[in-house]
Amino acid sequence: MSLELKPKRWAGAIREVTLGSGSRRPVTVGGGNGLPLHTFEASFPHRPVFALEITDVAPPRWIDTVRQPWNGVLGQPAAAARRAVDEFGADLVMLHLMGTHPDRGNRSPDDAAADVRAVLESVRVPLIVKGPGAGPKQNDVLARVAEECQGEGLVLHSACQEEYKTLAAVAVAYGHVLVAESPIDMNIAKQLNILLSDASMDLRHTLIDPLTGGLGYGLEYTYSVMERIRLAALGGDAMLSSPMICLVGEEAWKAKEVKVSGGVHWEVATALTLIEAGAEVLVLRHPEALARLRKQVDCWFGGETCR
Amino acid sequence: MSKIIAEAAIRGAYACMNRAEAMLSEAIHRHGRAKSIAFPDTAYALPVILALVGKRVEKLGDLEEALQVARTWLPAPPTEKLWLPYLGGTLDAGAATLVAHEAVEAMKPRLAFDFWLGPTPDSILREQGIKLVDGRMPGFAACVGAAPSDEVAEQLARDLQERNILVFMGGNTGGETMAAQLNRRGVEMNWETFLVPYGPDTSSIVHALGFACRAAFTFGGLRPGGIKETREILLYNKRRVMAFVLALGEVDDEKYATAAGAINFGFPVIADTDIPEILPSGICTYEHVVANVAHRDMPSRAVEVRGVKIRTVEIPIPVRHGPAFEGERVRKEDVAVEFGGKYTRCFEYLTSRPMDRLQDGLIRVVGPEIADVPEGARLPLAIFVEVAGRKMQPEFESILERHIHSFLSEPMGVMHLGQRDSVWLRISKKARDAGFRIEHLGTVLLHKLRNDFPAIVDKVQVTLFTGSDDVEKLYPEAAAAYQHRDERMGALTDESVDIFYSCALCQSYAPNHVCIITPERLGLCGAYNWLDGKAAYEMNPHGGNLPVKKVEVVDPVLGQWKGINDFIQNASNGAFLKFSAYSMINDPMTSCGCFECIACILPGTGGIMIVDREFSGQTPVGMTFSSLAEMTGGGQQTPGFIGIGTLYILSKKFISADGGLARLVWTTTRVKQKLGDKLRQRCEEIGQPELYGKIADETICTELEPLIEHLAAVEHPALALGEMI
Ligand code: SF4
């Protein structure tokens, strides 16, 4: 006897968001109308996509395992971006402007804008730009970058509940996508999206970053919040139906365990869990993790039997 | 709307329109319709026309069409016989005036002399306009005309600069201009100093509105088009661009007309002369025209009328401060000065006043300052805080007052304990040596109240009385207020209100949980009562607290209402269909995880026990608090188990559907201590004064068998009530 599955139909769906415009080859995410990976009952016009993280200055805290694939190009964003795309097959690149942080070099907004320009010239994929973190510098840097790269559909990472007005204004003014970051808290995720739409942001140009906890460091917490966000979105809550982005590499490679062994496994395990929870843009650090995840995702969505 | 203003504005609008049309026909005659026309370095053509008419003017011919459209907006001038007191016609006249002004400004030769800056290029708009939109710059002042003297002009400009407000200047009063006045005083005027002179004609002030329109286009993503788009642009300005007009000197017809134009944007007019006022709000957030304001008061009055909120980034006190210092103790040896505790009278009292009764920012120490007394001195202290705000309600006084504790705990070297008249406050020697004075307590309160409660607090005044006589004189008023508030809170019943408040703050970890906070049942974390919910909603309508209408009663005994049940279904994502406010057996409220106490039934006793979070031992139900918490929490409805705020025990509605307080057979000594006399009083109120003594605690037993024996021995009323399930 065969088991008949009655497909679950939801009132809502995930919003489609296109990353990159202008001189970029755009990438669209979202659009699914069912729970993550429920390909047997829902349709998913776009698969999860993978970005590799590159940095404006040599990242002091990256451990050897994850530095190794980037030998020779660390802290050289244009060259690193080329390697990420041409050799490692990244769908997108995330340039983390860590050197603009007041305590880590304090590079100027103009330096940052020049770096972003250089990356835009070296690759054609959409670009995620991560600022130095909340505070006045974040706004100065990202606002300058946004203005410099008008019309490129950059993904600006990120606005938070306390500081969203400046970035919302520049995202609107210069045609970029804005990441709304909330501290593993569904209420704040929702409230921030309400605030952003109130500040004239079209939610078709926003992503939610629910804030990732790495495997062993709060992953299950992130998982359940993402699950909640997804369920609410599918239930019809438009303020939560933006696709989600997760900075996987950053969290996974922070774990103590990666120093002992298997850093790549750690990154892959974290990412797989997050994909199951609904992540659609995953930012990784190790190209091997990307390759393995890509295989898995292709296999899930390609309809072949997975082994 | 005043007929005088309406008449003057409409007359002025005709005059402006006639002038613009005359200039235009002259220009067309000389250059032809195909001649291009533009402001330099902008992608927004003539921005006010683009916003109001929805037309991109690039040639004289386009301008002709735009003026034709604007002329149709001019209403018939009011006559003796026919006068319709509509704001609408005057506003339309104002809009037409702005179109005419911009046309004139675009056609007139550039002012290439003196200090006039003329129209603003897009590059500056991008740099400065964003500050208006994201709030870094609180707003802009469009100053029209001239001050009575150079000194007054400079003072006004400085006062505005001090508040970080961008100043646009345009127009003249009898040939004199504010910019010329500032120039004579040697004041630098440019975009760096935030003093921007546009031009000597009234029409030049239209550039300020053009600036606002372009901010809406650029940062609001708004597009020009028809009526709907225009409305959106105006609304955007009303909500995001905190601007106002300062009318200096005599207001002639054209200035009235221009002011009417600005009101369309929600920008009110503050005048230094005695012109008719338009007070009730409608288009603007508050008043439209406020007259006869002294120059020294203009900035603060304007800020208030426009509802501009100014945030302090750094609180100006000589020591570090922040939540990190909250738990800090100042030891006896380190005390510079001390108030309250068991030594002197020390209390804090916050009250609200009408807006015009307060001088915002005034801090006074009445009595000795820290330097006037020997080290380690003990002084009495009354912290008297007066606040005013458009949305302030007397009900919020106690909420703000309760925050004094956390505010005054934040400066390093200040210890604050207690509240109301049980305050104990110490300032350390180190803080004193760094320059901290008693006055700075006021500084902290002033900035914290303004920053943390911008929605309800507009003005703050703090007086610190440190002399015995003054403190004793104020005390009866404070004591009466405390008592009055308690009585009001006591009189507030679930039946007396139509609205309860929800709280969904805990949903992030208890997915389907939502607290319904009623006047007689506070949130289960103990931190939110009904008034807090009300204030929180007032301050942030997008936050976790929403008003929920009760609608009709479904079951008065269980405490179920249709509106509440509907809300629960929605908020719990369909997981729950109904909630009882007064029962822990039938459809009890869900429990998240941060309950102060857990109440659970004790089979065999006919009663319940209540254990608080701090209690780590065993309880008669055979579980510790933490294992009970696992059963109770997580946003589930578990009949027989609920999380509660401790104070709920004192409520008349405490599990009233299940038998009420008489069911309580066991609790912890900590709960008993916390509730103390009030619990005794409740026992008396329900006609069982001996009940208090019959409630067991951990000093009597922590297991079920001995408890049942104890209850039988004391003849606890619960035994007679029968089993709950
Ligand atoms: S427990 Fe407190 S914070 Fe949590 S939802 Fe209830 S009232 Fe809100």
mmCIF file with all atom_site columns, N, CA and C and ligand atoms in Angstrom, chain B residues 503-506 513 515 517 523-525 528 592 594, ligand 1:
data_model
loop_
_atom_site.group_PDB
_atom_site.id
_atom_site.type_symbol
_atom_site.label_atom_id
_atom_site.label_alt_id
_atom_site.label_comp_id
_atom_site.label_asym_id
_atom_site.label_entity_id
_atom_site.label_seq_id
_atom_site.pdbx_PDB_ins_code
_atom_site.Cartn_x
_atom_site.Cartn_y
_atom_site.Cartn_z
_atom_site.occupancy
_atom_site.B_iso_or_equiv
_atom_site.pdbx_formal_charge
_atom_site.auth_seq_id
_atom_site.auth_comp_id
_atom_site.auth_asym_id
_atom_site.auth_atom_id
_atom_site.pdbx_PDB_model_num
ATOM   1  N  N   . CYS B 1 503 ? 1.095  41.237 25.437 1.00 0.00 ? 503 CYS B N   1
ATOM   2  C  CA  . CYS B 1 503 ? 2.540  41.364 25.448 1.00 0.00 ? 503 CYS B CA  1
ATOM   3  C  C   . CYS B 1 503 ? 3.096  40.135 24.760 1.00 0.00 ? 503 CYS B C   1
ATOM   4  N  N   . ALA B 1 504 ? 3.844  40.368 23.719 1.00 0.00 ? 504 ALA B N   1
ATOM   5  C  CA  . ALA B 1 504 ? 4.383  39.242 22.955 1.00 0.00 ? 504 ALA B CA  1
ATOM   6  C  C   . ALA B 1 504 ? 5.899  39.235 23.023 1.00 0.00 ? 504 ALA B C   1
ATOM   7  N  N   . LEU B 1 505 ? 6.433  39.934 24.023 1.00 0.00 ? 505 LEU B N   1
ATOM   8  C  CA  . LEU B 1 505 ? 7.890  40.045 24.080 1.00 0.00 ? 505 LEU B CA  1
ATOM   9  C  C   . LEU B 1 505 ? 8.567  38.688 24.214 1.00 0.00 ? 505 LEU B C   1
ATOM   10 N  N   . CYS B 1 506 ? 7.869  37.733 24.796 1.00 0.00 ? 506 CYS B N   1
ATOM   11 C  CA  . CYS B 1 506 ? 8.516  36.447 25.055 1.00 0.00 ? 506 CYS B CA  1
ATOM   12 C  C   . CYS B 1 506 ? 8.346  35.457 23.920 1.00 0.00 ? 506 CYS B C   1
ATOM   13 N  N   . HIS B 1 513 ? 3.396  31.910 22.792 1.00 0.00 ? 513 HIS B N   1
ATOM   14 C  CA  . HIS B 1 513 ? 2.986  32.567 24.027 1.00 0.00 ? 513 HIS B CA  1
ATOM   15 C  C   . HIS B 1 513 ? 2.598  34.023 23.807 1.00 0.00 ? 513 HIS B C   1
ATOM   16 N  N   . CYS B 1 515 ? 1.025  37.123 26.570 1.00 0.00 ? 515 CYS B N   1
ATOM   17 C  CA  . CYS B 1 515 ? 0.395  37.489 27.833 1.00 0.00 ? 515 CYS B CA  1
ATOM   18 C  C   . CYS B 1 515 ? -0.739 38.455 27.535 1.00 0.00 ? 515 CYS B C   1
ATOM   19 N  N   . ILE B 1 517 ? -2.566 41.252 29.525 1.00 0.00 ? 517 ILE B N   1
ATOM   20 C  CA  . ILE B 1 517 ? -2.379 41.965 30.775 1.00 0.00 ? 517 ILE B CA  1
ATOM   21 C  C   . ILE B 1 517 ? -3.635 42.756 31.080 1.00 0.00 ? 517 ILE B C   1
ATOM   22 N  N   . GLY B 1 523 ? 1.469  40.944 33.918 1.00 0.00 ? 523 GLY B N   1
ATOM   23 C  CA  . GLY B 1 523 ? 2.217  39.973 33.128 1.00 0.00 ? 523 GLY B CA  1
ATOM   24 C  C   . GLY B 1 523 ? 2.910  38.991 34.034 1.00 0.00 ? 523 GLY B C   1
ATOM   25 N  N   . LEU B 1 524 ? 3.133  37.791 33.557 1.00 0.00 ? 524 LEU B N   1
ATOM   26 C  CA  . LEU B 1 524 ? 3.607  36.777 34.490 1.00 0.00 ? 524 LEU B CA  1
ATOM   27 C  C   . LEU B 1 524 ? 5.060  36.973 34.887 1.00 0.00 ? 524 LEU B C   1
ATOM   28 N  N   . CYS B 1 525 ? 5.781  37.837 34.185 1.00 0.00 ? 525 CYS B N   1
ATOM   29 C  CA  . CYS B 1 525 ? 7.146  38.123 34.597 1.00 0.00 ? 525 CYS B CA  1
ATOM   30 C  C   . CYS B 1 525 ? 7.155  39.133 35.728 1.00 0.00 ? 525 CYS B C   1
ATOM   31 N  N   . TYR B 1 528 ? 5.429  43.866 33.886 1.00 0.00 ? 528 TYR B N   1
ATOM   32 C  CA  . TYR B 1 528 ? 4.495  44.669 33.104 1.00 0.00 ? 528 TYR B CA  1
ATOM   33 C  C   . TYR B 1 528 ? 3.106  44.629 33.700 1.00 0.00 ? 528 TYR B C   1
ATOM   34 N  N   . CYS B 1 592 ? 5.274  31.499 29.460 1.00 0.00 ? 592 CYS B N   1
ATOM   35 C  CA  . CYS B 1 592 ? 6.467  31.495 28.609 1.00 0.00 ? 592 CYS B CA  1
ATOM   36 C  C   . CYS B 1 592 ? 7.615  30.819 29.336 1.00 0.00 ? 592 CYS B C   1
ATOM   37 N  N   . CYS B 1 594 ? 9.510  33.146 31.855 1.00 0.00 ? 594 CYS B N   1
ATOM   38 C  CA  . CYS B 1 594 ? 10.080 34.111 32.793 1.00 0.00 ? 594 CYS B CA  1
ATOM   39 C  C   . CYS B 1 594 ? 9.129  34.459 33.918 1.00 0.00 ? 594 CYS B C   1
HETATM 40 S  S1  . SF4 C 2 .   ? 6.161  37.391 30.591 1.00 0.00 ? 1   SF4 C S1  1
HETATM 41 FE FE1 . SF4 C 2 .   ? 6.380  39.614 30.714 1.00 0.00 ? 1   SF4 C FE1 1
HETATM 42 S  S2  . SF4 C 2 .   ? 7.703  40.141 28.974 1.00 0.00 ? 1   SF4 C S2  1
HETATM 43 FE FE2 . SF4 C 2 .   ? 6.976  38.050 28.638 1.00 0.00 ? 1   SF4 C FE2 1
HETATM 44 S  S3  . SF4 C 2 .   ? 5.197  38.248 27.346 1.00 0.00 ? 1   SF4 C S3  1
HETATM 45 FE FE3 . SF4 C 2 .   ? 4.464  38.253 29.453 1.00 0.00 ? 1   SF4 C FE3 1
HETATM 46 S  S4  . SF4 C 2 .   ? 4.376  40.346 30.106 1.00 0.00 ? 1   SF4 C S4  1
HETATM 47 FE FE4 . SF4 C 2 .   ? 5.600  40.261 28.243 1.00 0.00 ? 1   SF4 C FE4 1
#
